[in-house]
């Protein structure tokens, strides 16, 4: 009984940080102390408001401790989009419209958190700038040409792939967006755990890098969820193709960021999630 309750609490805490959904501060009370001190924003950024030093707040709650729950957060975040992919085709909307609306719902639920990371990584690492300049560009909130192109490709490709699935099999499209949201966040947690930080001052560092076992557990949980959702509907070959494409993409991204900036940042985590989600959807669509 204790373990399911702990997993639910971990999922709610991670959901409070990784989505725009309103989560009660009570889920942080099990960590001790007043609820306001447990807000993920205070814990990760060290902003004032908790009445305690930033170092104490970081010890009180670190997002990395809940990394094993990331795949479950993916299911929560993608649930509205999955429902839309089932309802909108029945209302007579075209598959392309359904795909774009579903992606828009997913972006709205997460607050474009991972898309922001993808854009920053594209701007910083594809401009042939030295390491320090690249990190400075990634920290800049403005979106440049590379970032804009990356966002267009990510949003457009995911919408088009979902539209292709929705055209003939809306149920598979709904299952695919749930499976890829879960598996990609499990892969993101593993990427975080297995890749050293590029700096000690970024959001990913302050949020508490997860241990290797937690990262591996998150990857396993996300993979199992994706298999349970995708295998019965998509079949073996598309499922294997999706897993292979995501794995190759994650390995290449890890090698790239290690070579360019010496490790990962919070933006790199968002890029990892986006890349895996695109690869997984592409793999499912190839054989479906």
Rosetta silent file (secondary structure, phi, psi, omega in degrees, C-alpha in Angstrom):
SEQUENCE: XXXXXXXXXXXXXXXXXXXXXXXXXXXXXXXXXXXXXXXXXXXXXXXXXXXXXXXXXXXXXXXXXXXXXXXXXXXXXXXXXXXXXXXXXXXXXXXXXXXXXXXXXXXXXXXXXXXXXXXXXXXXXXXXXXXXXXXXXXXXXXXXXXXXXXXXXXXXXXXXXXXXXXXXXXXXXXXXXXXXXXXXXXXXXXXXXXXXXXXXXXXXXXXXXXXXXXXXXXXXXXXXXXXXXXXXXXXXXXXXXXXXXXXXXXXXXXXXXXXXXXXXXXXXXXXXXXXXXXXXXXXXXXXX
SCORE:     score description
SCORE:     0.000 S_00000001
   1 L     0.000  -37.306 -178.471    0.000    0.000    0.000 S_00000001
   2 H   -64.301  -41.748 -176.572    2.850    2.369    0.801 S_00000001
   3 H   -65.969  -45.912  175.471    4.513    1.988   -2.601 S_00000001
   4 H   -59.775  -39.753  179.221    1.414    2.818   -4.725 S_00000001
   5 H   -64.252  -42.529  179.549    0.729    5.838   -2.531 S_00000001
   6 H   -64.091  -38.353  179.366    4.335    6.999   -2.835 S_00000001
   7 H   -67.551  -39.137  178.032    4.216    6.595   -6.622 S_00000001
   8 H   -63.682  -44.190  179.324    0.987    8.591   -6.830 S_00000001
   9 H   -63.631  -41.569  178.354    2.510   11.375   -4.717 S_00000001
  10 H   -62.930  -39.743  179.288    5.668   11.367   -6.856 S_00000001
  11 H   -64.781  -42.825  179.214    3.538   11.581  -10.008 S_00000001
  12 H   -65.512  -41.103  178.679    1.548   14.513   -8.644 S_00000001
  13 H   -63.417  -45.066  179.259    4.698   16.362   -7.583 S_00000001
  14 H   -66.712  -35.671  177.615    6.297   15.844  -10.994 S_00000001
  15 H   -62.596  -37.490  179.224    3.045   16.826  -12.702 S_00000001
  16 H   -62.253  -28.221 -177.951    3.081   20.114  -10.779 S_00000001
  17 H   -92.735  -37.719 -170.857    6.474   20.886  -12.318 S_00000001
  18 H   -94.936   -2.688  178.505    6.172   19.420  -15.834 S_00000001
  19 L  -136.236  175.646  175.284    2.659   20.613  -16.708 S_00000001
  20 L   -96.582    9.625  179.807    0.371   23.594  -16.267 S_00000001
  21 L   -71.443  144.159 -179.023   -2.142   21.514  -14.331 S_00000001
  22 L   -82.190  116.341 -179.102   -3.080   22.813  -10.894 S_00000001
  23 L  -119.630  131.849 -177.927   -1.761   20.447   -8.225 S_00000001
  24 L   -63.780  142.430  176.777   -2.358   20.991   -4.525 S_00000001
  25 H   -66.890   -8.984  178.938    0.694   21.767   -2.385 S_00000001
  26 H   -62.471  -26.844 -179.214   -0.492   19.021   -0.053 S_00000001
  27 H   -68.142  -13.679  177.857    1.358   16.479   -2.181 S_00000001
  28 H   -94.367   -8.373 -175.789    4.587   18.095   -0.949 S_00000001
  29 H   -68.477  -26.882  179.204    3.675   17.851    2.727 S_00000001
  30 H   -65.084  -15.697  178.839    4.891   14.266    3.009 S_00000001
  31 H   -85.483   -6.074  177.742    8.379   15.660    2.488 S_00000001
  32 L    99.505  144.355  174.533    8.061   17.647    5.702 S_00000001
  33 L    87.774  178.077 -177.952    7.478   21.287    6.519 S_00000001
  34 L   -66.635  150.499 -175.751    4.906   23.781    5.277 S_00000001
  35 H   -61.545  -37.502 -175.700    3.290   23.206    1.919 S_00000001
  36 H   -63.932  -24.928  179.724    4.468   26.523    0.457 S_00000001
  37 H   -76.078  -10.664 -175.110    8.085   25.453    0.912 S_00000001
  38 H   -99.330    3.594 -178.477    7.437   22.423   -1.263 S_00000001
  39 L   -61.607  137.594 -177.121    6.419   24.218   -4.442 S_00000001
  40 H   -61.987  -30.801  179.273    8.487   22.926   -7.378 S_00000001
  41 H   -64.410  -45.102  178.633    9.273   26.453   -8.507 S_00000001
  42 H   -65.370  -41.580 -176.774   10.880   27.317   -5.178 S_00000001
  43 H   -65.235  -37.388 -174.643   12.670   23.994   -4.966 S_00000001
  44 H   -86.918  -33.993 -172.209   14.155   24.209   -8.436 S_00000001
  45 H  -104.654  -15.884 -178.484   14.892   27.882   -8.787 S_00000001
  46 L    71.652   25.373 -179.883   15.612   29.012   -5.266 S_00000001
  47 L   -74.029  155.104  178.230   13.206   31.930   -5.616 S_00000001
  48 L   -68.198  158.638  177.734   12.085   33.718   -2.478 S_00000001
  49 L   134.267  -19.393 -179.607    8.780   32.852   -0.923 S_00000001
  50 L   -94.686  -14.935 -179.407    9.410   29.780    1.159 S_00000001
  51 L    80.266    9.633 -179.611   11.085   31.560    4.052 S_00000001
  52 L  -129.456  157.074  175.637   14.084   29.226    3.934 S_00000001
  53 L   -59.867  151.769 -178.107   17.536   29.402    2.312 S_00000001
  54 H   -59.087  -36.883 -178.759   17.683   28.086   -1.254 S_00000001
  55 H   -64.458  -36.721  177.961   20.000   25.240   -0.241 S_00000001
  56 H   -69.069  -41.806  179.447   17.469   24.004    2.296 S_00000001
  57 H   -62.067  -38.918 -179.839   14.622   24.238   -0.188 S_00000001
  58 H   -63.619  -36.995  178.845   16.636   22.253   -2.733 S_00000001
  59 H   -72.396  -29.887 -177.963   17.201   19.507   -0.173 S_00000001
  60 H   -69.239  -42.024  176.405   13.545   19.517    0.794 S_00000001
  61 L  -144.930  128.517  173.817   12.357   18.808   -2.726 S_00000001
  62 L  -130.958  129.047 -176.846   14.240   17.964   -5.885 S_00000001
  63 H   -57.290  -35.097 -179.294   12.450   17.059   -9.067 S_00000001
  64 H   -59.197  -25.677  178.153   15.068   14.434   -9.891 S_00000001
  65 H   -66.330  -22.185 -179.659   13.898   12.365   -6.926 S_00000001
  66 H  -104.848   18.510 -176.314   10.588   11.852   -8.743 S_00000001
  67 H   -60.818  -29.892 -179.366   12.132   11.030  -12.138 S_00000001
  68 H   -65.474  -16.919 -179.371   10.737    7.495  -12.024 S_00000001
  69 H   -93.008   -2.398 -177.531    7.243    9.025  -12.230 S_00000001
  70 H   -55.600  -41.899  179.107    7.898   10.986  -15.426 S_00000001
  71 H   -60.937  -33.997  177.624    6.244    8.374  -17.709 S_00000001
  72 H   -70.578  -34.407  173.834    3.062    8.610  -15.647 S_00000001
  73 H   -61.919  -37.554  177.637    3.174   12.390  -15.974 S_00000001
  74 H   -59.697  -40.239  177.805    3.316   11.817  -19.732 S_00000001
  75 H   -63.826  -42.272  179.458    0.036    9.886  -19.570 S_00000001
  76 H   -63.673  -45.714 -177.138   -1.586   12.697  -17.597 S_00000001
  77 H   -65.241  -35.528 -175.063   -0.298   15.372  -19.976 S_00000001
  78 H   -90.491   -8.021 -176.853   -1.393   13.509  -23.118 S_00000001
  79 H   -58.227  -47.275  178.361   -4.816   12.393  -21.884 S_00000001
  80 H   -59.989  -40.470  179.326   -6.726   15.474  -23.186 S_00000001
  81 H   -64.761  -40.014  179.254   -5.042   15.154  -26.593 S_00000001
  82 H   -63.701  -40.922  178.387   -5.862   11.441  -26.759 S_00000001
  83 H   -63.144  -41.222  178.544   -9.520   12.134  -25.998 S_00000001
  84 H   -62.447  -37.608  179.672   -9.617   14.760  -28.755 S_00000001
  85 H   -68.045  -19.956  175.170   -8.187   12.270  -31.252 S_00000001
  86 H   -88.672  -35.445 -173.582  -11.110    9.976  -30.490 S_00000001
  87 H   -85.515  -44.393 -172.288  -13.836   12.622  -30.440 S_00000001
  88 L   -62.717  -41.555  176.890  -12.896   15.025  -33.240 S_00000001
  89 H   -60.758  -33.718  179.165  -12.934   12.487  -36.133 S_00000001
  90 H   -68.853  -21.299  178.393  -16.427   11.452  -35.050 S_00000001
  91 H   -87.829   -0.851  175.189  -17.472   15.089  -35.374 S_00000001
  92 L    94.756    5.734  178.230  -16.386   15.133  -39.015 S_00000001
  93 L   -74.071  150.180 -178.674  -13.146   17.123  -38.755 S_00000001
  94 L   -68.612  155.469  179.181  -10.363   16.254  -41.176 S_00000001
  95 H   -57.598  -37.544 -178.561   -7.421   14.150  -39.921 S_00000001
  96 H   -65.548  -42.314  177.264   -5.001   17.065  -40.352 S_00000001
  97 H   -63.127  -42.518  178.991   -7.131   19.346  -38.198 S_00000001
  98 H   -59.967  -42.138 -179.683   -7.434   16.586  -35.593 S_00000001
  99 H   -63.816  -44.886 -179.496   -3.668   16.151  -35.544 S_00000001
 100 H   -67.553  -39.709  179.013   -2.959   19.854  -35.092 S_00000001
 101 H   -65.154  -39.209  179.097   -5.622   20.271  -32.401 S_00000001
 102 H   -63.928  -44.158  178.012   -4.224   17.280  -30.500 S_00000001
 103 H   -64.636  -39.450  177.951   -0.683   18.684  -30.589 S_00000001
 104 H   -62.038  -39.507  178.296   -2.022   22.083  -29.524 S_00000001
 105 H   -64.716  -40.188  178.730   -3.767   20.454  -26.561 S_00000001
 106 H   -64.833  -42.101  178.763   -0.552   18.700  -25.561 S_00000001
 107 H   -64.756  -40.612  179.803    1.414   21.949  -25.789 S_00000001
 108 H   -64.780  -38.597 -178.681   -1.221   23.779  -23.741 S_00000001
 109 H   -67.246  -37.688 -177.994   -1.145   21.123  -21.028 S_00000001
 110 H   -92.271   -6.459 -176.611    2.633   21.252  -20.676 S_00000001
 111 L    68.165   26.626 -179.656    2.982   24.983  -21.206 S_00000001
 112 L    56.453   29.645 -177.409    5.348   24.327  -24.132 S_00000001
 113 H   -59.220  -49.407 -176.463    7.994   23.387  -21.555 S_00000001
 114 H   -77.887  -32.697  175.715    9.818   20.880  -23.734 S_00000001
 115 H   -62.096  -37.920  177.466    9.308   22.849  -26.958 S_00000001
 116 H   -61.298  -42.261  177.763   11.059   25.776  -25.285 S_00000001
 117 H   -63.795  -41.926  178.799   14.037   23.541  -24.529 S_00000001
 118 H   -60.294  -45.510 -179.202   14.156   22.277  -28.105 S_00000001
 119 H   -63.221  -42.600 -179.473   14.178   25.823  -29.498 S_00000001
 120 H   -65.040  -40.998  178.627   16.931   26.951  -27.115 S_00000001
 121 H   -64.515  -42.919  179.233   19.113   23.947  -27.944 S_00000001
 122 H   -61.740  -44.111  179.260   18.667   24.522  -31.681 S_00000001
 123 H   -64.904  -43.885 -173.732   19.600   28.194  -31.357 S_00000001
 124 H   -77.302  -38.751 -170.124   22.574   27.575  -29.105 S_00000001
 125 H   -99.440  -12.066 -179.625   24.131   24.447  -30.558 S_00000001
 126 L  -103.891    8.491 -178.600   23.539   24.801  -34.290 S_00000001
 127 L   -98.216    9.552  177.930   25.054   28.249  -34.652 S_00000001
 128 L    57.119   37.061  178.391   28.705   27.095  -34.669 S_00000001
 129 L   -95.980  153.713  173.992   29.422   29.178  -31.580 S_00000001
 130 L   -63.634  165.331 -171.893   32.054   28.324  -28.930 S_00000001
 131 H   -52.618  -53.166 -175.513   30.832   26.601  -25.765 S_00000001
 132 H   -62.887  -40.193  178.238   30.381   29.662  -23.544 S_00000001
 133 H   -67.486  -38.617  178.365   28.598   31.618  -26.252 S_00000001
 134 H   -62.138  -43.103  177.902   26.358   28.638  -27.027 S_00000001
 135 H   -64.641  -37.180  178.053   25.353   28.369  -23.360 S_00000001
 136 H   -64.662  -42.286  178.480   24.653   32.089  -23.279 S_00000001
 137 H   -64.930  -40.965  179.145   22.396   31.816  -26.337 S_00000001
 138 H   -63.071  -32.141 -179.695   20.561   28.853  -24.810 S_00000001
 139 H   -76.265  -20.297 -179.521   19.920   30.915  -21.680 S_00000001
 140 L   -71.903  131.665 -177.510   18.430   33.748  -23.750 S_00000001
 141 L   -75.364  -14.304 -179.355   14.614   33.598  -23.807 S_00000001
 142 L   -74.570  147.723 -179.025   14.416   34.972  -27.349 S_00000001
 143 L  -101.017  127.629  178.587   13.886   32.524  -30.213 S_00000001
 144 L   -98.883 -168.114 -176.323   16.220   32.703  -33.190 S_00000001
 145 H   -62.765  -48.080 -179.071   16.104   31.230  -36.673 S_00000001
 146 H   -61.883  -41.128  179.630   17.300   27.750  -35.705 S_00000001
 147 H   -64.762  -41.654  179.027   14.861   27.627  -32.816 S_00000001
 148 H   -63.311  -43.356  178.319   11.939   28.728  -34.964 S_00000001
 149 H   -62.679  -42.592 -179.956   12.743   26.107  -37.600 S_00000001
 150 H   -61.962  -41.289  179.472   13.034   23.403  -34.916 S_00000001
 151 H   -65.550  -43.893  179.233    9.640   24.339  -33.469 S_00000001
 152 H   -60.593  -44.888 -179.697    7.953   24.330  -36.886 S_00000001
 153 H   -64.861  -42.541 -178.853    9.426   20.922  -37.683 S_00000001
 154 H   -65.997  -51.204 -178.432    8.501   19.448  -34.307 S_00000001
 155 H   -65.627  -44.159 -177.989    4.935   20.729  -34.215 S_00000001
 156 H   -66.928  -43.735 -178.646    4.300   20.093  -37.894 S_00000001
 157 H   -65.574  -44.038  179.710    5.787   16.603  -37.978 S_00000001
 158 H   -64.255  -41.298  178.580    3.935   15.427  -34.892 S_00000001
 159 H   -64.537  -41.637 -179.257    0.650   16.840  -36.159 S_00000001
 160 H   -66.272  -41.237  179.841    1.145   15.274  -39.599 S_00000001
 161 H   -66.732  -41.365  176.369    2.044   11.865  -38.167 S_00000001
 162 H   -65.343  -36.538  177.667   -0.954   11.891  -35.847 S_00000001
 163 H   -63.496  -40.936  179.218   -3.139   12.946  -38.782 S_00000001
 164 H   -61.735  -41.812  177.886   -1.873   10.014  -40.821 S_00000001
 165 H   -69.587  -40.057 -176.315   -2.776    7.610  -38.024 S_00000001
 166 H   -67.793  -25.142 -176.475   -6.071    9.358  -37.351 S_00000001
 167 H   -61.958  -34.072 -176.520   -7.129    9.094  -40.999 S_00000001
 168 H  -119.806  -27.850 -174.448   -7.681    5.351  -40.759 S_00000001
 169 L  -141.577   79.632  179.719   -7.306    4.366  -37.096 S_00000001
 170 H   -56.829  -34.309  179.211   -8.257    7.056  -34.558 S_00000001
 171 H   -64.345  -40.365  176.814   -7.880    4.562  -31.710 S_00000001
 172 H   -65.879  -39.162  177.970   -4.271    3.913  -32.698 S_00000001
 173 H   -61.194  -43.326  179.128   -3.631    7.658  -32.924 S_00000001
 174 H   -64.948  -43.061  178.388   -4.966    8.135  -29.390 S_00000001
 175 H   -65.830  -36.220 -177.796   -2.917    5.220  -28.075 S_00000001
 176 H   -65.779  -41.246 -177.622    0.164    6.492  -29.919 S_00000001
 177 H   -70.343  -31.569  174.884    0.073    9.950  -28.358 S_00000001
 178 H   -69.639  -45.801 -177.352   -0.283    8.402  -24.903 S_00000001
 179 H   -64.590  -44.127 -176.954    2.489    5.874  -25.520 S_00000001
 180 H   -72.161  -34.261  176.729    4.928    8.365  -26.992 S_00000001
 181 H   -63.956  -38.704  179.978    4.264   10.970  -24.277 S_00000001
 182 H   -72.845  -51.230 -176.683    5.022    8.361  -21.636 S_00000001
 183 H   -65.095  -37.502 -178.320    8.036    6.716  -23.273 S_00000001
 184 H   -68.239  -32.490  177.328    9.634   10.010  -24.303 S_00000001
 185 H   -77.117  -30.213  171.313    9.516   11.309  -20.745 S_00000001
 186 H   -64.952  -41.317  177.000   11.003    8.067  -19.480 S_00000001
 187 H   -65.771  -36.683  177.713   13.788    8.502  -22.018 S_00000001
 188 H   -61.861  -42.747  178.948   14.207   12.124  -20.910 S_00000001
 189 H   -64.448  -40.788  177.883   14.716   11.010  -17.309 S_00000001
 190 H   -65.268  -41.442  176.645   17.275    8.406  -18.395 S_00000001
 191 H   -58.880  -43.046  178.695   19.068   11.008  -20.514 S_00000001
 192 H   -62.248  -45.090 -176.487   19.168   13.313  -17.478 S_00000001
 193 H   -71.326  -33.445 -171.682   20.520   10.605  -15.198 S_00000001
 194 H   -96.452   -5.028 -178.318   23.130    9.247  -17.615 S_00000001
 195 L  -114.956  125.542 -178.949   24.490   12.544  -18.974 S_00000001
 196 L   -64.988  152.262  178.932   26.709   14.769  -16.808 S_00000001
 197 E   -70.745  143.572  177.291   25.615   18.396  -16.355 S_00000001
 198 L   -74.891  -33.212  177.745   27.227   20.994  -18.579 S_00000001
 199 L  -138.570  166.981  178.228   27.117   23.555  -15.779 S_00000001
 200 L  -101.309    9.961 -174.174   26.336   23.532  -12.087 S_00000001
 201 L  -119.103   -4.653 -177.070   23.996   26.505  -12.212 S_00000001
 202 L   -77.632  173.078 -179.524   21.261   25.548  -14.664 S_00000001
 203 H   -60.533  -41.325 -179.165   17.710   24.468  -13.888 S_00000001
 204 H   -61.900  -36.652  178.809   18.540   20.792  -14.455 S_00000001
 205 H   -71.376  -43.223 -178.854   21.355   21.016  -11.901 S_00000001
 206 H   -69.237  -29.798 -179.047   19.249   22.875   -9.330 S_00000001
 207 L   -76.513   -6.495  174.647   16.336   20.485   -9.783 S_00000001
 208 L    88.016   93.071  179.548   18.534   17.597   -8.650 S_00000001
 209 L   -55.879  128.227 -178.325   19.902   15.192  -11.223 S_00000001
 210 L   -68.146  156.887  175.825   18.259   11.786  -10.669 S_00000001
 211 L   -69.602  160.141  178.432   20.286    8.742   -9.731 S_00000001
 212 H   -58.537  -44.234  177.963   21.125    6.213  -12.420 S_00000001
 213 H   -60.110  -37.884  178.863   18.674    3.623  -10.992 S_00000001
 214 H   -67.611  -39.605  177.522   15.836    6.171  -11.049 S_00000001
 215 H   -63.675  -43.914  178.936   16.653    7.125  -14.617 S_00000001
 216 H   -66.678  -37.460  177.551   16.762    3.501  -15.713 S_00000001
 217 H   -64.062  -40.144  178.545   13.519    2.771  -13.845 S_00000001
 218 H   -63.816  -42.438  178.101   11.833    5.671  -15.619 S_00000001
 219 H   -62.244  -42.188 -179.941   13.013    4.394  -18.996 S_00000001
 220 H   -65.708  -45.170 -179.770   11.732    0.903  -18.165 S_00000001
 221 H   -62.487  -45.142  178.092    8.349    2.142  -16.938 S_00000001
 222 H   -62.063  -39.379  178.746    7.899    4.314  -20.009 S_00000001
 223 H   -65.642  -41.793  179.565    8.881    1.433  -22.280 S_00000001
 224 H   -64.842  -43.737  178.196    6.448   -0.986  -20.634 S_00000001
 225 H   -60.996  -44.925  179.810    3.595    1.522  -20.869 S_00000001
 226 H   -62.351  -41.076  178.308    4.370    2.180  -24.527 S_00000001
 227 H   -64.052  -43.749 -178.990    4.477   -1.542  -25.301 S_00000001
 228 H   -64.158  -34.298 -179.535    1.177   -2.183  -23.552 S_00000001
 229 H   -84.571  -38.747 -171.811   -0.492    0.650  -25.475 S_00000001
 230 H   -91.002  -37.857 -173.456    1.204    0.305  -28.828 S_00000001
 231 H   -60.061  -46.457 -178.772    1.902   -3.371  -29.395 S_00000001
 232 H   -64.353  -30.412 -175.365   -1.722   -4.617  -29.528 S_00000001
 233 H   -97.256  -39.774 -175.816   -2.772   -1.863  -31.957 S_00000001
 234 H   -88.636  -31.686 -176.380    0.339   -1.067  -33.996 S_00000001
 235 L    98.976  172.262 -172.810    1.923   -4.517  -34.169 S_00000001
 236 H   -70.088  -49.848 -174.234    5.446   -5.756  -33.531 S_00000001
 237 H   -63.575  -47.472  176.242    7.404   -4.189  -36.413 S_00000001
 238 H   -60.717  -36.505  179.622    6.143   -0.592  -35.980 S_00000001
 239 H   -66.118  -43.224  177.839    6.728   -0.843  -32.247 S_00000001
 240 H   -66.316  -39.420  178.597   10.290   -2.086  -32.745 S_00000001
 241 H   -62.584  -41.378  178.876   10.919    0.585  -35.393 S_00000001
 242 H   -62.473  -45.667 -179.636    9.703    3.286  -32.998 S_00000001
 243 H   -63.828  -40.768 -178.789   11.949    2.043  -30.196 S_00000001
 244 H   -66.452  -44.472 -179.894   14.973    1.798  -32.496 S_00000001
 245 H   -63.238  -41.496  179.630   14.523    5.308  -33.933 S_00000001
 246 H   -65.504  -41.978 -179.582   14.104    6.807  -30.470 S_00000001
 247 H   -63.745  -44.567  179.068   17.162    4.996  -29.126 S_00000001
 248 H   -62.823  -44.375  179.810   19.338    6.122  -32.042 S_00000001
 249 H   -61.306  -40.993 -178.870   18.103    9.706  -31.712 S_00000001
 250 H   -67.918  -41.816  179.054   18.801    9.789  -27.975 S_00000001
 251 H   -63.372  -44.161  179.935   22.308    8.361  -28.365 S_00000001
 252 H   -65.009  -40.531  178.358   23.160   10.846  -31.114 S_00000001
 253 H   -63.685  -41.812  179.661   21.809   13.762  -29.086 S_00000001
 254 H   -61.920  -44.700  178.552   23.851   12.697  -26.055 S_00000001
 255 H   -63.666  -37.531 -177.509   27.036   12.483  -28.101 S_00000001
 256 H   -66.348  -48.456 -177.500   26.284   15.845  -29.681 S_00000001
 257 H   -69.962  -32.212  176.138   25.735   17.760  -26.435 S_00000001
 258 H   -64.246  -39.459 -179.232   28.767   16.131  -24.807 S_00000001
 259 H   -73.563  -38.357 -174.032   30.926   17.259  -27.710 S_00000001
 260 H   -81.687  -45.229 -174.887   29.461   20.762  -27.981 S_00000001
 261 H  -129.051    3.650  175.006   28.975   21.849  -24.349 S_00000001
 262 L    83.682    8.137  179.541   30.295   18.969  -22.240 S_00000001
 263 L   160.780 -162.176 -176.659   26.950   17.716  -20.913 S_00000001
 264 E  -106.643  156.697  170.469   23.269   18.429  -20.518 S_00000001
 265 L  -127.299  177.114  176.878   21.219   21.402  -19.388 S_00000001
 266 H   -59.323  -35.505  177.445   17.503   21.743  -18.714 S_00000001
 267 H   -64.161  -36.657  179.085   17.035   22.764  -22.335 S_00000001
 268 H   -64.836  -32.654  177.520   18.740   19.566  -23.478 S_00000001
 269 H   -64.796  -43.069  176.902   16.210   17.544  -21.486 S_00000001
 270 H   -62.798  -40.751  177.958   13.369   19.214  -23.368 S_00000001
 271 H   -63.378  -39.194  178.522   15.111   18.563  -26.673 S_00000001
 272 H   -62.239  -43.163  179.182   15.568   14.898  -25.732 S_00000001
 273 H   -63.302  -45.554 -178.811   11.862   14.534  -24.995 S_00000001
 274 H   -63.797  -44.431 -179.163   10.845   16.205  -28.246 S_00000001
 275 H   -62.018  -43.431  179.291   13.271   14.192  -30.345 S_00000001
 276 H   -66.529  -39.001 -179.889   12.102   10.912  -28.829 S_00000001
 277 H   -63.872  -43.206  177.684    8.443   11.787  -29.258 S_00000001
 278 H   -63.270  -44.356 -179.035    8.952   12.563  -32.939 S_00000001
 279 H   -63.651  -41.008 -179.574   10.994    9.392  -33.473 S_00000001
 280 H   -65.883  -44.474  178.019    8.428    7.218  -31.721 S_00000001
 281 H   -64.306  -38.162  178.155    5.524    8.625  -33.719 S_00000001
 282 H   -63.381  -44.475  179.078    7.501    8.218  -36.924 S_00000001
 283 H   -61.260  -43.006  178.688    8.255    4.586  -36.122 S_00000001
 284 H   -63.816  -39.506 -177.162    4.612    3.799  -35.375 S_00000001
 285 H   -72.199  -27.933 -176.618    3.501    5.492  -38.582 S_00000001
 286 H   -59.596  -38.866 -175.094    6.019    3.675  -40.774 S_00000001
 287 L  -110.151   11.646 -175.254    4.347    0.304  -40.453 S_00000001
 288 L  -106.317    0.000    0.000    0.775    1.298  -39.737 S_00000001
